[in-house]
Amino acid sequence: MKQDLIIINGQLIDPRLGFIKDADMAIKDGQILKIFDKKRITEKELAKYEPEEIIDAKGCIVTTGMVDIHVHFREPGREDKETIMSGSQAAAAGGFTSVCCMPNTTPAIDNQETVKFVTSLAEKGDCRVYCIGAITKGRQGKELAEIGDLVKAGVVGVSDDGDYVQNPEVMRRALEYSSMFDIPVISHAEDCQLAGDGKMNESYESSRLGIPGTPAVAEEIAIIRDIKLAGLTGARLHIAHVSTAGGVEAIRRGKAEGVKVTGEAAPHHFCLTDKMIGEKYDTNLRVSPPLRTEKDRLALIEGLVDGTIDCIATDHAPHTEEEKDVEFDHAPPGMIGLETCLGLAITYLVEKGYLTVPDLIRKLTVNPAGIVGLEVGSLEVGEVADLTIFDPNKKWVVKESKIVSKCKNSPFIDMKLKGKVKATIMGGRVTYRS
Amino acid sequence: MALSSRHLLQLEGTSKEDLDLILDTSVGFREILDRPIKKVPPLRGKTVVNLFYENSTRTRISFELAEKRLSADTINFSTSTSSVKKGETLRDTVRNIEAMKIDMVVVRHGSTGVPYYLTQCLDANIINAGDGTHEHPTQGLLDIFTIRQKYNKIKGLRVLLVGDIRHSRVARSNIWGLKTLGASVAVCGPTTLLPYEAEKFGIDVYTNLDEAMEGVDVVNILRIQLERQKAGLFPSQREYSNLFGITRERLKRLNKNFTIMHPGPMNRGIEITNKVADGPASVILEQVTNGQAVRMAVLYLLSNVDAHEDKAIE
């Protein structure tokens, strides 16, 4: 009997059922065929199975495939930065088996055709690619996109990410309308008038450097408004890339009041602060929302710890070397994030004692999946074999030459991290092996 | 004696020793400016480019004169006469200039950090002539030199900067240089034109000008840019002038001998009146002359750092 794949010597952590056990696993036809949880698979049994590949997961954790609900794969429109294919490969290299693409492409994902286009490109890719549709036509913040049509085509949420829906009336209708389809409205919460022409966080650092700043209140006010509207409409609201202490607090209060609000944090916001910008004016540190202060960073971690912030999402935003090799304030905002996410989370959250490994896994699997209504399997016989295998203790250095994404705009290059993906498996196929 | 850096990018973090060396060296160059023949040979054979991405008259002319008086060959490169308008990147422009074998670059640019960026892609000595609203170190130095010339010291003096501190690179360079040399620094301006968390600079922050001027020796008046009014940061020139204008009446009322400075160009009748600008307490034109001397000293010292390094390598 020929087996597809056997994973030996690993520790299984199931974020859905909550179990942790040392066990080997056989995978066939894209599904989990058998779990050897009474005792490890013997040499004899192994020989009998004749697997095509044996993955030795010694020292590694085997868990449900990771989900990133916030990436920019740039296709259609900017295939020089990333394509659905290259993005899916970067996702696999980062341990992800499912991602959600934001709709700020050219044209925007505000119609069925574009959804179908992206989905068809993803068929041969190395991870499952879902679309977030636009809230408004052309992401202009004026008229609602045909959200019903978009849902029919498969979108799992709507967002005008990159821009805030400035008009509160439009946002109210978007929430009301989307609630018919039980999908979340994802808000890029930043009041653009208050943000002005800010290129970094408004703080003593921006004062010192003389770079125009975006105040934290531009985000806080935007989040508070949207939570009020979500409360009014009973709709599901998700706050993308929360970056401020006030934003975390607003979500905490919203949840306590029973509003259906969730939040995500990007690794760069819980790892870095605005203090780094003045060192070398690294344009890879220019992101939107901007890197904030140490106080905000710690509040974000506190939010992750107490559950206010439900999940981690990378906001993977590729930009070419040419676009980033300019004056700091001329650089487009954004950094790539898929391939450093797990290492950063382990280094900055687990190693520092804020989260346990099982806690972290939930924030990278079941929690984000739940927000956009994706099914996530558990580590049981018959389930789809979407798996992430990682070594939580492996130390490594982020090397530019090893980055799979088309763009290398990461401030983490040459940084030492702990925790590395060993292999990624999507539907029983190994999509990445280190 | 040599400077500890090959470049002059900012006064924040520049050591007291380096500041003192530049100021002491400036004294000699200031004397040269009073001679009938104002040209000396130290930069003979060196080529300096003045790379100006922003309009500037006095700073560019001041640098150019300083370079010429040190016998350097100089070229001027400004946006209106260059390929920048054709969409060439900063990196390409700068690398092209370097391919022409330039020894020193004096740069002014609208973006913070550009002088630092140049140090990363060029071998030349870089002098910051103003980057965004970050720093303008030679202006800071010439202001400090002018104060030192008058008082023979910096330590223990109290200097007040008045006006649009938030958008002023002159203010930042003055603050850092003066603090390092032991002066106490205060700023005063409308709250909308003060930097966010200004007190973290280690300065005293005022919005009432009469209060701010108490116990002050030197008042350095910054230019109020009229586009700030259009951006809604203050309601009218009239109101600005009433609240923050330095007038003879105000000086008389406060009954103290202040030294009046202004980095120029002045909006006469708005932040400063004619009677004050041209009055006995004003050292505004002396600042301009001293600017020459200080820039000569900086150019001379930075070219020297190279010479020392070369010897060390041999």
Coordinates of C-alpha atoms in Angstrom, one line a residue, chain B:
Chain B
M1 CA 43.1 68.6 15.9
A2 CA 40.6 67.0 13.7
L3 CA 36.8 66.5 13.7
S4 CA 35.6 63.1 14.7
S5 CA 33.4 62.8 11.6
R6 CA 34.0 63.0 7.8
H7 CA 30.6 64.7 7.5
L8 CA 28.5 67.4 9.1
L9 CA 24.9 66.0 9.1
Q10 CA 23.4 67.4 12.3
L11 CA 24.2 69.1 15.5
E12 CA 22.2 66.5 17.5
G13 CA 24.9 64.2 18.8
T14 CA 27.8 66.4 17.7
S15 CA 30.3 66.5 20.6
K16 CA 31.3 69.5 22.5
E17 CA 34.9 69.0 21.3
D18 CA 33.8 69.1 17.7
L19 CA 31.6 72.1 18.2
D20 CA 34.4 74.0 20.0
L21 CA 36.9 73.1 17.3
I22 CA 34.6 74.4 14.5
L23 CA 33.9 77.6 16.5
D24 CA 37.6 78.2 17.4
T25 CA 38.6 77.6 13.8
S26 CA 36.0 80.0 12.6
V27 CA 37.7 82.8 14.6
G28 CA 40.7 82.7 12.3
F29 CA 38.5 82.6 9.1
R30 CA 36.5 85.5 10.5
E31 CA 39.7 87.6 10.6
I32 CA 40.5 86.7 7.0
L33 CA 37.2 88.2 6.0
D34 CA 38.3 91.6 7.3
R35 CA 41.5 91.5 5.2
P36 CA 41.7 93.3 1.8
I37 CA 42.4 89.9 0.1
K38 CA 40.0 87.3 1.4
K39 CA 41.3 84.3 -0.4
V40 CA 43.3 81.5 1.2
P41 CA 44.7 78.3 -0.4
P42 CA 43.6 75.2 1.8
L43 CA 41.0 73.8 -0.6
R44 CA 43.1 74.3 -3.7
G45 CA 42.5 71.4 -6.1
K46 CA 39.3 70.2 -4.2
T47 CA 36.0 70.3 -6.0
V48 CA 32.9 71.0 -4.1
V49 CA 29.3 70.7 -5.5
N50 CA 26.5 72.7 -4.0
L51 CA 23.5 70.4 -4.5
F52 CA 20.4 72.4 -3.9
Y53 CA 17.0 70.7 -4.3
E54 CA 15.3 73.6 -2.7
N55 CA 15.3 77.3 -3.5
S56 CA 17.9 79.1 -1.5
T57 CA 19.7 82.3 -2.1
R58 CA 21.7 83.2 1.0
T59 CA 22.8 79.8 2.1
R60 CA 23.9 78.8 -1.4
I61 CA 25.7 82.0 -2.0
S62 CA 27.3 81.8 1.5
F63 CA 28.6 78.3 0.8
E64 CA 29.8 79.2 -2.6
L65 CA 31.7 82.2 -1.4
A66 CA 33.2 80.2 1.5
E67 CA 34.3 77.6 -1.0
K68 CA 35.8 80.1 -3.4
R69 CA 37.6 81.9 -0.6
L70 CA 39.2 78.6 0.3
S71 CA 40.3 78.3 -3.3
A72 CA 38.1 75.3 -4.0
D73 CA 36.6 74.7 -7.5
T74 CA 32.8 74.9 -7.1
I75 CA 29.8 73.9 -9.2
N76 CA 26.2 74.6 -8.4
F77 CA 23.5 72.1 -9.1
S78 CA 19.9 73.1 -8.5
T79 CA 16.6 71.5 -9.4
S80 CA 15.6 74.2 -11.9
T81 CA 18.8 73.5 -14.0
S82 CA 19.2 69.8 -13.6
S83 CA 17.8 66.5 -14.8
V84 CA 15.8 66.0 -11.6
K85 CA 12.8 67.4 -13.4
K86 CA 13.1 64.6 -15.9
G87 CA 12.4 62.1 -13.2
E88 CA 15.9 61.0 -12.4
T89 CA 16.2 59.5 -8.9
L90 CA 18.3 61.0 -6.2
R91 CA 20.6 58.1 -6.3
D92 CA 21.4 58.5 -10.0
T93 CA 21.8 62.2 -9.8
V94 CA 24.2 61.8 -6.9
R95 CA 26.2 59.0 -8.5
N96 CA 26.5 61.0 -11.7
I97 CA 27.9 63.8 -9.8
E98 CA 30.3 61.6 -8.0
A99 CA 31.4 60.0 -11.3
M100 CA 32.7 63.6 -12.0
K101 CA 35.1 63.1 -9.1
I102 CA 33.7 65.5 -6.6
D103 CA 35.4 65.8 -3.2
M104 CA 32.7 67.4 -1.1
V105 CA 29.0 67.8 -1.4
V106 CA 26.9 70.6 0.2
V107 CA 23.3 69.4 0.0
R108 CA 20.0 71.0 0.7
H109 CA 16.9 68.9 0.2
G110 CA 13.2 68.9 1.3
S111 CA 13.4 65.4 2.8
T112 CA 14.8 64.6 6.2
G113 CA 17.7 62.1 6.0
V114 CA 18.9 62.9 2.5
P115 CA 22.4 64.0 3.7
Y116 CA 22.7 60.7 5.6
Y117 CA 21.5 58.9 2.4
L118 CA 24.3 60.5 0.5
T119 CA 26.9 59.3 3.0
Q120 CA 25.7 55.8 2.2
C121 CA 26.2 56.1 -1.6
L122 CA 29.1 58.5 -2.0
D123 CA 32.7 58.7 -0.8
A124 CA 32.7 62.5 -0.7
N125 CA 32.4 64.5 2.5
I126 CA 28.8 65.5 3.0
I127 CA 27.7 68.8 4.5
N128 CA 24.0 69.3 5.3
A129 CA 22.7 72.7 4.2
G130 CA 19.2 71.9 5.4
D131 CA 17.2 68.7 5.2
G132 CA 13.4 69.0 5.4
T133 CA 12.5 70.4 8.7
H134 CA 15.2 68.3 10.4
E135 CA 18.4 70.3 10.8
H136 CA 20.5 73.1 9.3
P137 CA 23.7 72.6 11.2
T138 CA 25.8 75.4 9.7
Q139 CA 23.1 77.9 10.5
G140 CA 23.0 76.6 14.0
L141 CA 26.8 77.0 14.2
L142 CA 26.8 80.5 12.8
D143 CA 24.2 81.6 15.2
I144 CA 26.2 80.1 18.1
F145 CA 29.4 81.7 16.8
T146 CA 27.6 85.1 16.7
I147 CA 26.5 84.6 20.3
R148 CA 29.9 83.5 21.4
Q149 CA 31.5 86.5 19.6
K150 CA 29.3 88.9 21.6
Y151 CA 29.5 87.2 25.0
N152 CA 32.8 85.3 24.8
K153 CA 31.0 82.2 26.1
I154 CA 27.9 80.1 25.5
K155 CA 27.7 78.3 28.9
G156 CA 25.2 79.9 31.3
L157 CA 23.5 82.1 28.6
R158 CA 19.8 81.8 28.0
V159 CA 18.6 81.8 24.4
L160 CA 15.0 82.1 23.3
L161 CA 13.8 81.0 19.9
V162 CA 10.6 82.6 18.8
G163 CA 8.2 81.5 16.0
D164 CA 7.5 78.4 14.0
I165 CA 9.6 75.9 15.9
R166 CA 7.8 72.9 14.5
H167 CA 8.8 73.5 10.9
S168 CA 12.2 75.0 11.6
R169 CA 15.4 73.1 10.9
V170 CA 17.2 76.2 12.2
A171 CA 15.5 75.8 15.6
R172 CA 16.5 72.1 15.9
S173 CA 20.2 72.8 15.1
N174 CA 20.3 75.7 17.5
I175 CA 18.7 73.7 20.3
W176 CA 21.1 70.8 20.0
G177 CA 24.2 72.9 19.6
L178 CA 23.4 75.4 22.4
K179 CA 22.4 72.6 24.8
T180 CA 25.7 70.7 24.2
L181 CA 27.6 73.9 24.9
G182 CA 25.8 74.5 28.1
A183 CA 23.3 77.3 27.3
S184 CA 19.7 77.0 28.5
V185 CA 17.2 77.1 25.6
A186 CA 13.6 78.3 25.5
V187 CA 11.2 78.4 22.7
C188 CA 8.0 80.4 22.2
G189 CA 5.4 80.3 19.5
P190 CA 1.8 79.5 18.9
T191 CA 0.9 76.0 20.2
T192 CA 0.1 75.0 16.6
L193 CA 3.6 75.7 15.6
L194 CA 5.4 74.0 18.4
P195 CA 6.8 70.5 18.0
Y196 CA 4.7 67.7 19.4
E197 CA 6.2 66.9 22.9
A198 CA 8.6 69.8 22.6
E199 CA 9.6 69.7 26.2
K200 CA 11.3 66.3 25.5
F201 CA 14.0 68.3 23.7
G202 CA 15.1 69.4 27.1
I203 CA 14.0 73.0 26.6
D204 CA 11.5 75.4 28.2
V205 CA 8.4 75.9 26.2
Y206 CA 6.3 79.1 26.3
T207 CA 3.3 80.5 24.5
N208 CA 3.4 83.9 26.2
L209 CA 6.2 86.0 24.7
D210 CA 6.7 88.4 27.6
E211 CA 7.0 85.5 30.0
A212 CA 9.3 83.7 27.7
M213 CA 11.7 86.7 27.4
E214 CA 12.3 86.9 31.2
G215 CA 15.9 86.3 32.0
V216 CA 16.8 85.8 28.4
D217 CA 20.1 87.1 26.9
V218 CA 19.5 86.3 23.2
V219 CA 16.3 86.3 21.2
N220 CA 16.6 84.4 17.9
I221 CA 13.5 85.2 15.8
L222 CA 12.5 82.7 13.2
R223 CA 10.8 83.5 9.9
I224 CA 7.0 82.8 9.9
Q225 CA 6.1 81.2 6.6
L226 CA 3.0 82.6 5.3
E227 CA 1.8 79.3 3.9
R228 CA 1.4 78.1 7.5
Q229 CA -1.5 80.5 7.7
K230 CA -3.1 78.9 4.7
A231 CA -2.7 75.5 6.3
G232 CA -4.8 76.8 9.2
L233 CA -2.0 76.8 11.8
F234 CA -2.6 80.4 12.8
P235 CA -5.5 82.7 11.9
S236 CA -3.9 85.9 10.6
Q237 CA -0.6 87.7 10.2
R238 CA -2.1 90.5 12.3
E239 CA -2.8 88.2 15.2
Y240 CA 0.5 86.5 14.9
S241 CA 2.2 89.9 14.9
N242 CA 0.3 91.0 18.0
L243 CA 1.1 87.8 20.0
F244 CA 4.6 87.0 18.8
G245 CA 6.0 90.0 16.9
I246 CA 9.2 91.5 18.4
T247 CA 8.7 95.3 18.5
R248 CA 10.6 98.1 20.0
E249 CA 7.7 98.7 22.4
R250 CA 7.9 95.2 23.7
L251 CA 11.7 95.4 24.1
K252 CA 11.3 98.8 26.0
R253 CA 8.6 97.4 28.3
L254 CA 10.8 94.4 29.2
N255 CA 13.7 96.8 30.0
K256 CA 16.6 94.5 29.3
N257 CA 19.5 94.4 26.8
F258 CA 18.7 91.6 24.5
T259 CA 20.7 90.5 21.6
I260 CA 18.4 90.2 18.6
M261 CA 19.1 87.6 15.9
H262 CA 17.2 86.4 12.8
P263 CA 18.4 83.8 10.3
G264 CA 16.6 85.5 7.5
P265 CA 14.9 86.1 5.3
M266 CA 12.8 88.4 7.4
N267 CA 9.1 89.3 7.2
R268 CA 9.5 92.8 8.3
G269 CA 6.4 94.0 10.2
I270 CA 5.3 90.5 11.0
E271 CA 7.7 88.7 13.2
I272 CA 10.1 91.6 13.6
T273 CA 9.7 95.4 13.1
N274 CA 12.2 97.6 11.2
K275 CA 13.2 99.4 14.4
V276 CA 14.2 96.1 16.0
A277 CA 15.8 94.5 12.9
D278 CA 17.9 97.6 12.2
G279 CA 18.3 98.7 15.9
P280 CA 21.4 98.7 18.1
A281 CA 20.6 95.3 19.6
S282 CA 20.5 93.5 16.3
V283 CA 23.4 91.3 15.1
I284 CA 21.5 90.1 12.0
L285 CA 24.0 91.2 9.4
E286 CA 26.9 90.1 11.6
Q287 CA 25.2 86.6 11.4
V288 CA 25.5 86.7 7.6
T289 CA 29.2 87.6 7.7
N290 CA 29.9 85.0 10.4
G291 CA 28.1 82.4 8.2
Q292 CA 31.0 82.8 5.8
A293 CA 33.6 82.2 8.4
V294 CA 31.8 79.2 10.0
R295 CA 31.2 77.5 6.6
M296 CA 34.9 78.1 5.7
A297 CA 35.9 76.4 9.0
V298 CA 33.6 73.4 8.4
L299 CA 34.8 72.9 4.8
Y300 CA 38.4 73.3 5.9
L301 CA 38.1 70.9 8.9
L302 CA 36.2 68.2 6.9
S303 CA 38.7 68.2 4.1
N304 CA 41.4 67.9 6.8
V305 CA 39.8 64.8 8.3
D306 CA 40.4 63.1 5.0
A307 CA 44.0 64.1 5.0
H308 CA 44.5 62.7 8.4
E309 CA 42.9 59.4 7.4
D310 CA 45.0 59.2 4.3
K311 CA 48.1 59.5 6.4
A312 CA 46.9 56.9 8.8
I313 CA 46.4 54.5 5.9
E314 CA 49.9 55.1 4.5

